[in-house]
PDB file of C-alpha atoms in Angstrom:
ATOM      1  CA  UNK P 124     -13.460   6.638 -23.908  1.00  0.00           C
ATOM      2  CA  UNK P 125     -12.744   3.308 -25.103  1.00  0.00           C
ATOM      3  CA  UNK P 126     -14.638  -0.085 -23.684  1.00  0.00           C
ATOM      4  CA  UNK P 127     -12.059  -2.480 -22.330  1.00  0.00           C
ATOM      5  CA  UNK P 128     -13.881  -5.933 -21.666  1.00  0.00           C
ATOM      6  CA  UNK P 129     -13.307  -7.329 -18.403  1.00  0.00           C
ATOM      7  CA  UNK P 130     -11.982 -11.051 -19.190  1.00  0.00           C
ATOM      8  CA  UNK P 131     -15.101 -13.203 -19.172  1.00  0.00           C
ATOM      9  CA  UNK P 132     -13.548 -15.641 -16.931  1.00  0.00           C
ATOM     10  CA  UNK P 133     -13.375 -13.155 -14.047  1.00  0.00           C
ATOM     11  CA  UNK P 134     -14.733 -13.404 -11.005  1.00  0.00           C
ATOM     12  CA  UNK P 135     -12.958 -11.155  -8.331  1.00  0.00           C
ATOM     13  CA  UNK P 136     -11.110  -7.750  -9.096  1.00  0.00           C
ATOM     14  CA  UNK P 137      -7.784  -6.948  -7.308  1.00  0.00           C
ATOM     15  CA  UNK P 138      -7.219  -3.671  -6.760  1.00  0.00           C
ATOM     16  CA  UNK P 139      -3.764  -1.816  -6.084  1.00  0.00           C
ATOM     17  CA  UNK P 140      -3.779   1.537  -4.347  1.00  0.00           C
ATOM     18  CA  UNK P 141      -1.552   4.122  -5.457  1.00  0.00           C
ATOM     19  CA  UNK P 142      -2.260   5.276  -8.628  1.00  0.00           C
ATOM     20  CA  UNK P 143      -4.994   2.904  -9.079  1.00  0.00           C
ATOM     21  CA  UNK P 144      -7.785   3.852  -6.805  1.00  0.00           C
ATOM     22  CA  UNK P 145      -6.056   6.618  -5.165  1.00  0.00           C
ATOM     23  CA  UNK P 146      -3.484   9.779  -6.412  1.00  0.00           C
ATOM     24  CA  UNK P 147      -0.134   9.120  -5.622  1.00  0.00           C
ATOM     25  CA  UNK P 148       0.066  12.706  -4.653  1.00  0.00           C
ATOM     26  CA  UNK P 149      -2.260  12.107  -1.823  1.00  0.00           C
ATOM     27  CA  UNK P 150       0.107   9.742  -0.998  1.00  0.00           C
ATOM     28  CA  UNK P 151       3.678  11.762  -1.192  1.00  0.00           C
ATOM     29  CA  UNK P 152       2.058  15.057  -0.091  1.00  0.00           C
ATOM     30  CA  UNK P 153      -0.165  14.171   3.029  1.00  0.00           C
ATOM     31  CA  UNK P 154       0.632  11.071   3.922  1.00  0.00           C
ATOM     32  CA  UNK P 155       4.007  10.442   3.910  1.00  0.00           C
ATOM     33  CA  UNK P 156       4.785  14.057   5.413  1.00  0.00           C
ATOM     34  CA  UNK P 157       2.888  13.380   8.516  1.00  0.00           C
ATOM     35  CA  UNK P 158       5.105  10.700   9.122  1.00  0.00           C
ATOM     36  CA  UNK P 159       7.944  12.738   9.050  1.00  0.00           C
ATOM     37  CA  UNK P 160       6.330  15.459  10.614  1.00  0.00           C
ATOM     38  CA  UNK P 161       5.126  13.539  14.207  1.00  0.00           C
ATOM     39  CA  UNK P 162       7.445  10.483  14.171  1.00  0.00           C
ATOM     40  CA  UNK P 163       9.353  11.764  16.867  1.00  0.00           C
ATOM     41  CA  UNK P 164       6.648  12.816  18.578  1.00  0.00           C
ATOM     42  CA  UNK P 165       4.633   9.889  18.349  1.00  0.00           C
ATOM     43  CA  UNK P 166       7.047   7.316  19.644  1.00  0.00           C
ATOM     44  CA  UNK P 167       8.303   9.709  22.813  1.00  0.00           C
ATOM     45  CA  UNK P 168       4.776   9.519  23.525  1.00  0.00           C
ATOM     46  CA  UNK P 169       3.403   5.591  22.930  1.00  0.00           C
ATOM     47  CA  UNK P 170       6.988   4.435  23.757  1.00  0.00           C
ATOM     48  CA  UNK P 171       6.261   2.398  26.788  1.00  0.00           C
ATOM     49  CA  UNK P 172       3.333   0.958  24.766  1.00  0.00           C
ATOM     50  CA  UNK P 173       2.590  -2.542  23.601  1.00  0.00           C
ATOM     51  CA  UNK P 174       2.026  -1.791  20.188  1.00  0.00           C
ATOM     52  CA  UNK P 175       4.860   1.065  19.861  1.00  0.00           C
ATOM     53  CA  UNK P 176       6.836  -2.092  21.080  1.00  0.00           C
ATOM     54  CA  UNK P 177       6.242  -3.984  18.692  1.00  0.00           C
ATOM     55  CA  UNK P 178       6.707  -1.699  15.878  1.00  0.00           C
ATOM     56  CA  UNK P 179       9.982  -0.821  17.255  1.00  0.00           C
ATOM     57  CA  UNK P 180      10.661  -4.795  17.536  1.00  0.00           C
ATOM     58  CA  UNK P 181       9.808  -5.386  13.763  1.00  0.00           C
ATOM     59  CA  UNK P 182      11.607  -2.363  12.925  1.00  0.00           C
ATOM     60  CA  UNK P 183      15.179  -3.780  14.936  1.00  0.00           C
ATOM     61  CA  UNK P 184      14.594  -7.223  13.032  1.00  0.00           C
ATOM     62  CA  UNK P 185      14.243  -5.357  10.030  1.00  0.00           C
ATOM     63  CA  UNK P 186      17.602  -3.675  10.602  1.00  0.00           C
ATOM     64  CA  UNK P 187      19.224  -7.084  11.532  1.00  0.00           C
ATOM     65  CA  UNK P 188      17.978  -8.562   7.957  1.00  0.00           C
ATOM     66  CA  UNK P 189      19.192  -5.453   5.911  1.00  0.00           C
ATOM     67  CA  UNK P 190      22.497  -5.801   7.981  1.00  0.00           C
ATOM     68  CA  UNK P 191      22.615  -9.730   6.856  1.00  0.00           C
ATOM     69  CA  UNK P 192      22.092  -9.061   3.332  1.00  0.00           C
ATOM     70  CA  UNK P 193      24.614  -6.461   3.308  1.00  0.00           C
ATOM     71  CA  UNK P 194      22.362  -3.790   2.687  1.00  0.00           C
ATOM     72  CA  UNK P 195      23.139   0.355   3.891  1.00  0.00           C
ATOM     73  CA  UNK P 196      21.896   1.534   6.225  1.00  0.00           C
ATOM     74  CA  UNK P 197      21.807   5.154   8.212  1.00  0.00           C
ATOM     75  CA  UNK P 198      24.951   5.628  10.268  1.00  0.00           C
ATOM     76  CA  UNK P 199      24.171   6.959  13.570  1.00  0.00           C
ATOM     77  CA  UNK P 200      26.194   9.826  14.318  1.00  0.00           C
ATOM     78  CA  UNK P 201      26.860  11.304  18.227  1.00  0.00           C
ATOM     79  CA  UNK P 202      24.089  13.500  18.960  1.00  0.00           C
ATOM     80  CA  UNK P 203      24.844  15.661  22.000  1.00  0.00           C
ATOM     81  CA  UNK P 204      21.050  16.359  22.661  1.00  0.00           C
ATOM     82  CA  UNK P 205      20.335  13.053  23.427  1.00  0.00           C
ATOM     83  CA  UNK P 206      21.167  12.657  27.269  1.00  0.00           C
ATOM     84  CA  UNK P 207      19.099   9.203  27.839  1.00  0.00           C
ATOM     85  CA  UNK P 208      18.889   5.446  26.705  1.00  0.00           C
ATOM     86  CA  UNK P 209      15.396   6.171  25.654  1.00  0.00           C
ATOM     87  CA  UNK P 210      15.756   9.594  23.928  1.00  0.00           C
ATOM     88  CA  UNK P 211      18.723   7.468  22.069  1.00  0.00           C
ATOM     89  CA  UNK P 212      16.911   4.271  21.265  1.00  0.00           C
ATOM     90  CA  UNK P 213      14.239   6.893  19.676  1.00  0.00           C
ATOM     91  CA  UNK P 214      16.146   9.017  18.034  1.00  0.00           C
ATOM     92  CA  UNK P 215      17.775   5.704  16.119  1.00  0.00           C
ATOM     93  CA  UNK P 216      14.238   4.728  15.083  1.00  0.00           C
ATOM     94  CA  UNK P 217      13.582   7.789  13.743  1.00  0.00           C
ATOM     95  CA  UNK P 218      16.790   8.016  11.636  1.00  0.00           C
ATOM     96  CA  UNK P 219      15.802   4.313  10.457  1.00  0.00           C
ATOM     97  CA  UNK P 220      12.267   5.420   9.541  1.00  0.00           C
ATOM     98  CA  UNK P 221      13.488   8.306   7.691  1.00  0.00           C
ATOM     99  CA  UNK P 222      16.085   6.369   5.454  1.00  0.00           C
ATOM    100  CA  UNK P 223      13.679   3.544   5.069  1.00  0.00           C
ATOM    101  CA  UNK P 224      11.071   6.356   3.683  1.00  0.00           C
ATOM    102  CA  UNK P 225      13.584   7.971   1.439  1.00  0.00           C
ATOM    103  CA  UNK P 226      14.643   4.608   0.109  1.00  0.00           C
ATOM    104  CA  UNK P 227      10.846   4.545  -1.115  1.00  0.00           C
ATOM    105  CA  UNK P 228      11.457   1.154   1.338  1.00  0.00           C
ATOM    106  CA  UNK P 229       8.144  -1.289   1.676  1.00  0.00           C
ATOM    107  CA  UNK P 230       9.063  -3.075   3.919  1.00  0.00           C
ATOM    108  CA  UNK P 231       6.165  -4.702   6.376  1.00  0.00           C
ATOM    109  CA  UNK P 232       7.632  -2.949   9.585  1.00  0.00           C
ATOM    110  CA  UNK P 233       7.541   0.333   8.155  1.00  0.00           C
ATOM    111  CA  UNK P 234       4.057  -0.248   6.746  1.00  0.00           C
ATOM    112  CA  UNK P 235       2.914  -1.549  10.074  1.00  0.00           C
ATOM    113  CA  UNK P 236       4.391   1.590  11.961  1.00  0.00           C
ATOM    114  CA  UNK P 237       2.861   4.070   9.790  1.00  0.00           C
ATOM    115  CA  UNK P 238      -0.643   2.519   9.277  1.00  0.00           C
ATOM    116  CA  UNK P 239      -0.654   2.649  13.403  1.00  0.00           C
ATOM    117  CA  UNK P 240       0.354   6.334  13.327  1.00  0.00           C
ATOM    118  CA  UNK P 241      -2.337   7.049  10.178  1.00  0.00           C
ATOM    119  CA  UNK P 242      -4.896   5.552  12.890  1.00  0.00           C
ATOM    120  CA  UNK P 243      -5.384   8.753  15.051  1.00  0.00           C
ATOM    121  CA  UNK P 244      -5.243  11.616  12.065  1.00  0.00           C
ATOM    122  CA  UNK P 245      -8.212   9.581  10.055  1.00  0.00           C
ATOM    123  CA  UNK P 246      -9.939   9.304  13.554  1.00  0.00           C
ATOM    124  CA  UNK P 247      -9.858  12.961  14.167  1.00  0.00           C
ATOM    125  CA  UNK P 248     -10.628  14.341  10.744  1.00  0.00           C
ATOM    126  CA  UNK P 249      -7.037  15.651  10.065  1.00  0.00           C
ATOM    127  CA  UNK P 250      -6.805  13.801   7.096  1.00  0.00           C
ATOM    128  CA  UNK P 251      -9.599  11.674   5.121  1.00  0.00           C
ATOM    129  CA  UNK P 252      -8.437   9.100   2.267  1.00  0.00           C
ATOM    130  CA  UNK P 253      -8.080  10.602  -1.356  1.00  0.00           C
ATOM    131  CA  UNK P 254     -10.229   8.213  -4.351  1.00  0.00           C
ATOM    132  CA  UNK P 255     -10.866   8.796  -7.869  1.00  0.00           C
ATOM    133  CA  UNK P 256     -14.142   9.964  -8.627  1.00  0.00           C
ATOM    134  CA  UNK P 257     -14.674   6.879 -11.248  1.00  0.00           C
ATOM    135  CA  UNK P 258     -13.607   4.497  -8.399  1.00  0.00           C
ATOM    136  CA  UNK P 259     -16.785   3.854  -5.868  1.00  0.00           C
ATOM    137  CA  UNK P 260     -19.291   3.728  -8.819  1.00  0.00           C
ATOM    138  CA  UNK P 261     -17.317   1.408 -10.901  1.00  0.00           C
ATOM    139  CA  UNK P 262     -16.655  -1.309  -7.773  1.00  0.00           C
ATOM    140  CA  UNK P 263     -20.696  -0.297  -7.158  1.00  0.00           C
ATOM    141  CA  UNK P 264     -21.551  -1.544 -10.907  1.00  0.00           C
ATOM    142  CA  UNK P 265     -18.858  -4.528 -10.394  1.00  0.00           C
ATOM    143  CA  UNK P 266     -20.408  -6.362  -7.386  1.00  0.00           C
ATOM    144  CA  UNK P 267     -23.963  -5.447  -8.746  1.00  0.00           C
ATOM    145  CA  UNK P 268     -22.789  -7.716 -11.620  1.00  0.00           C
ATOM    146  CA  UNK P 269     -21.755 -10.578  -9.117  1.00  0.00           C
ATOM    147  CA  UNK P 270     -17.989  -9.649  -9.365  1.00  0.00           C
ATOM    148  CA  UNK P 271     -15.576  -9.873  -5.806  1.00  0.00           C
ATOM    149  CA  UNK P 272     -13.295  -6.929  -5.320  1.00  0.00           C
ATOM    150  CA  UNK P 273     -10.215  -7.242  -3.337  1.00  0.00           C
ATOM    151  CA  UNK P 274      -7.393  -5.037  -2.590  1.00  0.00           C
ATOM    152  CA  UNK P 275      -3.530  -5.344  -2.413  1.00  0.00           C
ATOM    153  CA  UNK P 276      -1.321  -3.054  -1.436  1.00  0.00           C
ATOM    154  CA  UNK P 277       2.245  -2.624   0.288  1.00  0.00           C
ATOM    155  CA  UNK P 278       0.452  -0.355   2.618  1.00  0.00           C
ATOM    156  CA  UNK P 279      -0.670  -2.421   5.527  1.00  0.00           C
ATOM    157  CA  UNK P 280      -4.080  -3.858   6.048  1.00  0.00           C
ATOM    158  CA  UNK P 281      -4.796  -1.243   8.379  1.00  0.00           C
ATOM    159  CA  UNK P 282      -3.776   1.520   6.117  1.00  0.00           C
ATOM    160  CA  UNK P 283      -6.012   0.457   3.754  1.00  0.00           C
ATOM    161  CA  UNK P 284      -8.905   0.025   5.927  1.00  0.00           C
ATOM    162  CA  UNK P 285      -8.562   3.616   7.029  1.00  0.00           C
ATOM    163  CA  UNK P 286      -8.147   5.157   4.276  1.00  0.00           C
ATOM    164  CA  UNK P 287     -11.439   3.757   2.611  1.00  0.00           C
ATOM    165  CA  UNK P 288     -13.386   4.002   6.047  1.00  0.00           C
ATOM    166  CA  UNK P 289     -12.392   7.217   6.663  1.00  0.00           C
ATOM    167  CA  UNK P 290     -12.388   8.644   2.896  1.00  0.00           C
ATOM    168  CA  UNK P 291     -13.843  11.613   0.960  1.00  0.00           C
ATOM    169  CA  UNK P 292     -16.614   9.617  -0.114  1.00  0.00           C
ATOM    170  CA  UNK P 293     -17.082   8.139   3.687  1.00  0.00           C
ATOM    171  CA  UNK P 294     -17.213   4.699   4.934  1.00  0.00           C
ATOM    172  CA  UNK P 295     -16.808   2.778   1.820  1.00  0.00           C
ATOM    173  CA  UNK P 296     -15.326  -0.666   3.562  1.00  0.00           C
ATOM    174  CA  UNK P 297     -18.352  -2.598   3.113  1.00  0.00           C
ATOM    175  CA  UNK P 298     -17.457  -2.756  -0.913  1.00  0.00           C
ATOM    176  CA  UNK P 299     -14.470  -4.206  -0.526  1.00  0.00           C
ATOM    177  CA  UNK P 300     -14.666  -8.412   0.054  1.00  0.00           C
ATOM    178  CA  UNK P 301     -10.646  -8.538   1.567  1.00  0.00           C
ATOM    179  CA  UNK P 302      -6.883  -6.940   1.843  1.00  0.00           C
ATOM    180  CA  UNK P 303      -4.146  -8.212   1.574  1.00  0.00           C
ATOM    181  CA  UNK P 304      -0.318  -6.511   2.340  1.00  0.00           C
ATOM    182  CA  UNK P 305       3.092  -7.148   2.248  1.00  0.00           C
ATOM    183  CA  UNK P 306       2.332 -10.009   4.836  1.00  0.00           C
ATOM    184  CA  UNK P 307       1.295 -12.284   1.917  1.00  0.00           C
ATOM    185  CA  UNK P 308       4.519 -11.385  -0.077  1.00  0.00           C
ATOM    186  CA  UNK P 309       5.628  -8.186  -2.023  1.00  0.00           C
ATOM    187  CA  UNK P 310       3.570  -6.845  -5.061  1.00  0.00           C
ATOM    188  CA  UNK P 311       6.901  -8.024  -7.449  1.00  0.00           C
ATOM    189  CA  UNK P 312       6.905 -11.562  -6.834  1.00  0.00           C
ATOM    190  CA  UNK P 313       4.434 -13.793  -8.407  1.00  0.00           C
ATOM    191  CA  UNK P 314       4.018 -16.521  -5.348  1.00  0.00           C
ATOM    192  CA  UNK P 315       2.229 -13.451  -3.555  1.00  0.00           C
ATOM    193  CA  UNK P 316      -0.246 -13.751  -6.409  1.00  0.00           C
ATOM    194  CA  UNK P 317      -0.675 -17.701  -6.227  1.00  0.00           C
ATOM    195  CA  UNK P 318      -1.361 -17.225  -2.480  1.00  0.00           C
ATOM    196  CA  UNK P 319      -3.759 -14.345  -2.909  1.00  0.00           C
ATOM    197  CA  UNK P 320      -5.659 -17.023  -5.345  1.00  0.00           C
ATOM    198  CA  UNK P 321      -5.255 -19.555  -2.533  1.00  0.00           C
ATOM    199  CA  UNK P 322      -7.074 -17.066   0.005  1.00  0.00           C
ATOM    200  CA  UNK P 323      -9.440 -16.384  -2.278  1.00  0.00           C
ATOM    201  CA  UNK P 324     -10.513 -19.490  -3.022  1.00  0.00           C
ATOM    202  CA  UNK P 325     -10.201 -19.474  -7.073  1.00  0.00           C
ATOM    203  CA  UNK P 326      -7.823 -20.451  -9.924  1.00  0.00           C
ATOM    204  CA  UNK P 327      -5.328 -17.335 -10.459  1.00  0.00           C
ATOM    205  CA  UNK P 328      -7.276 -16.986 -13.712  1.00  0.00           C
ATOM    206  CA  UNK P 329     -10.326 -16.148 -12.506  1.00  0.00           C
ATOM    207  CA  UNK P 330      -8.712 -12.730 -11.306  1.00  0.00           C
ATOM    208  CA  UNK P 331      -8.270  -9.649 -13.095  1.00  0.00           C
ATOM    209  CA  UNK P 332      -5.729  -7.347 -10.950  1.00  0.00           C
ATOM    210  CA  UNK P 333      -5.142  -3.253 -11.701  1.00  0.00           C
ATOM    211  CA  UNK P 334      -2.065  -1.736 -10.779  1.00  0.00           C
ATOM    212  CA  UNK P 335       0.054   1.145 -12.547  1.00  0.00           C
ATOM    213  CA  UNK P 336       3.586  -0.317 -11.860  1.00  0.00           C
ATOM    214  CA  UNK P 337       4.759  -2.696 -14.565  1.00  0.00           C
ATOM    215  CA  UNK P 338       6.678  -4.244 -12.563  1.00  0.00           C
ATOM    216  CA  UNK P 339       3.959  -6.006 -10.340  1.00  0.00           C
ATOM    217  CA  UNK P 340       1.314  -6.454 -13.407  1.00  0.00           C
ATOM    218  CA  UNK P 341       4.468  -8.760 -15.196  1.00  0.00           C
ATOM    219  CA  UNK P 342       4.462 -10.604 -11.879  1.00  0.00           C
ATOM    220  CA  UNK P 343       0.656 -10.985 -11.512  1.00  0.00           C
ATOM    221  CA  UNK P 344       1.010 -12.121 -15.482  1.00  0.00           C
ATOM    222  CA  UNK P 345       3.495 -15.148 -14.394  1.00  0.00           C
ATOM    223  CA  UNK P 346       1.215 -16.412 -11.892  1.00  0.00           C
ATOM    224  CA  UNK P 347      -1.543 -16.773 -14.153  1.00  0.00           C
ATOM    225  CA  UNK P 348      -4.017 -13.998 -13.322  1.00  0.00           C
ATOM    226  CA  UNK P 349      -5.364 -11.337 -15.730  1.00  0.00           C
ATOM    227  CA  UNK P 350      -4.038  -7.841 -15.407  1.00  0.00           C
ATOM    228  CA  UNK P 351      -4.618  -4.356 -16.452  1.00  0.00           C
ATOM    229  CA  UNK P 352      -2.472  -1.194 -16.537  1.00  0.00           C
ATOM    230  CA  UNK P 353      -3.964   2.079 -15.046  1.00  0.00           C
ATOM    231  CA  UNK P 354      -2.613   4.898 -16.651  1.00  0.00           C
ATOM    232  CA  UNK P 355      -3.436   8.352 -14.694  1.00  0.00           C
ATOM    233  CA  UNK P 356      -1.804  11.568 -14.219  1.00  0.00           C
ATOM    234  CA  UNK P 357       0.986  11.507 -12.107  1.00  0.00           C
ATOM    235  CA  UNK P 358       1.265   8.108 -12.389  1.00  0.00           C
ATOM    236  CA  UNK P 359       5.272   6.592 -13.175  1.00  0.00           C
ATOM    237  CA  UNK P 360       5.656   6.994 -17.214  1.00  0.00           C
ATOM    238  CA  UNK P 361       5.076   3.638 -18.811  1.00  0.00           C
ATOM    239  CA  UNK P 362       7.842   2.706 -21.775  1.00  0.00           C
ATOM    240  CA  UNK P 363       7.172   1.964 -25.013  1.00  0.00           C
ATOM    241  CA  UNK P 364       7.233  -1.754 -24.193  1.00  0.00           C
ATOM    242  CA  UNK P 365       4.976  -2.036 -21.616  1.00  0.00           C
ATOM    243  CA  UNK P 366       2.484  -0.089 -23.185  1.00  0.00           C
ATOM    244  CA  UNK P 367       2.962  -2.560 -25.791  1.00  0.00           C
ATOM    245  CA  UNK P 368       2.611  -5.494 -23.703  1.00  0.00           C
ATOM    246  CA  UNK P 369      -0.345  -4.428 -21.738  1.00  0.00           C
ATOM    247  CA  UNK P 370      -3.957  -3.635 -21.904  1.00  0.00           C
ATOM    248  CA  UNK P 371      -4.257  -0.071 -20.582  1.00  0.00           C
ATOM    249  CA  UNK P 372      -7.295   2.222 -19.177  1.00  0.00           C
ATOM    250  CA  UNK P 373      -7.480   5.627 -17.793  1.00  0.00           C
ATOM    251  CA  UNK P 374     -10.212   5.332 -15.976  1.00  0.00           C
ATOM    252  CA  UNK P 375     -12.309   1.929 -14.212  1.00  0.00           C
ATOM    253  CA  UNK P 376     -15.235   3.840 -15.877  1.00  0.00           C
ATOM    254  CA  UNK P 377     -13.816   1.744 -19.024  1.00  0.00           C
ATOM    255  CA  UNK P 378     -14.456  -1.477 -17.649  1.00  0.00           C
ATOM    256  CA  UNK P 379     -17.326  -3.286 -18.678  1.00  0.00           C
ATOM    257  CA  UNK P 380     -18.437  -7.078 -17.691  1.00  0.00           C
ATOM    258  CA  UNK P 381     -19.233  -8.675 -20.924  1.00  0.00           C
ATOM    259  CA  UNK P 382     -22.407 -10.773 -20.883  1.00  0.00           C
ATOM    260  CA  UNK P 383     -23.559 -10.030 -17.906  1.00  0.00           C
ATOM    261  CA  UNK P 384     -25.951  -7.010 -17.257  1.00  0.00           C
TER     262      UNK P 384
END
């Protein structure tokens, strides 16, 4: 397996999630299905609750925004179950989560809702957070050498913080230095980058960010920062191009710090 130098100049890592530090299958197989699987039931249940509230706010704005920009959404058809304004109002969220899901949507009130209904199956054991075995050692060796490691994903801050605290290889939250979400911008646009070096507190070439979608590394590349293509199984096939364009690993095992021991 191939060394790929780290760019000297580095000093913090930014780390996507999916298919980066964690199997997308995890992901579309586990994750993803327990939404779908306990929506319903989760909202009947928190419904009068302040948080369920405002998940159900963000998600109404969110309709209001798609409905402004013109953009489909699921046509609510007469149900004749549904006897009440509640069971109505909830059945309506449901069919929004749904389409929003199978539209592969990111946006932050989806996130939000699902890293709040994540919280209780990583609490009781019913699922635990999926990470390549070359993952924990690598960020281990990393900060050992002085390095920062961050994380960005369009799962929600709290997603992410469950998913490494409650993981196969346990709590592992202390080795990460920050998160950041869809709150700073999405992973496609390059001012999310700029601000990400703004919270930081370093020039946008001092970080070296790993993602498997070529679509974010070309915007992390316009705003200046160093970037790195993970290539795993099951991971979206790269073309010709982009494997052209980028530097590629297979595993963070690759990575090496040069000059530093």
């Amino acid at each position: 397996m191939a060394t790929v130098p780290i760019p000297a100049g580095t000093s913090a890592l930014l780390l996507d999630i999916e298919g980066t530090t964690t199997p997308i299958t995890f992901v579309k197989d586990i994750l993803f299905p327990y939404i779908r699987e306990h929506l319903e039931e989760h909202l009947s249940n928190h419904w009068e609750e302040d948080e369920c509230k405002q998940d159900v706010h963000l998600l109404k704005k969110q309709i209001e925004e798609d409905m402004k920009q013109n953009r489909s959404c699921p046509v609510h058809a007469v149900d004749q179950t549904v006897h009440t304004d509640e069971e109505k109002a909830i059945r309506e969220v449901v069919d929004n989560v749904l389409w929003q899901m199978a539209a592969d949507r990111k946006s932050t009130a989806l996130k939000q809702l699902q890293g709040h209904m994540w919280r209780s199956a990583y609490a009781s054991g019913r699922i635990k957070g999926e990470i390549y075995q070359d993952v924990i050692p690598s960020i281990k060796r990393w900060k050992g050498q002085g390095l920062k490691v961050y994380v960005y994903s369009s799962g929600s801050v709290e997603a992410q913080k469950l998913l490494f605290g409650h993981s196969v290889e346990g709590d592992v939250l202390d080795l990460f230095d920050g998160h950041f979400d869809t709150c700073i911008g999405t992973k496609v646009e390059g001012k999310s980058y700029e601000k990400i070096a703004a919270k930081i507190g370093c020039q946008p070439e001092e970080i070296t960010f790993l993602t498997d979608v070529a679509r974010e590394a070309k915007a992390a590349e316009e705003a200046g920062l160093n970037v790195l293509v993970v290539v795993r199984a099951g991971n979206m096939e790269l073309t010709d191009e982009e494997r052209a364009n980028y530097k590629l690993i297979t595993s963070f095992n690759q990575l090496e710090l040069m000059g530093r021991v």
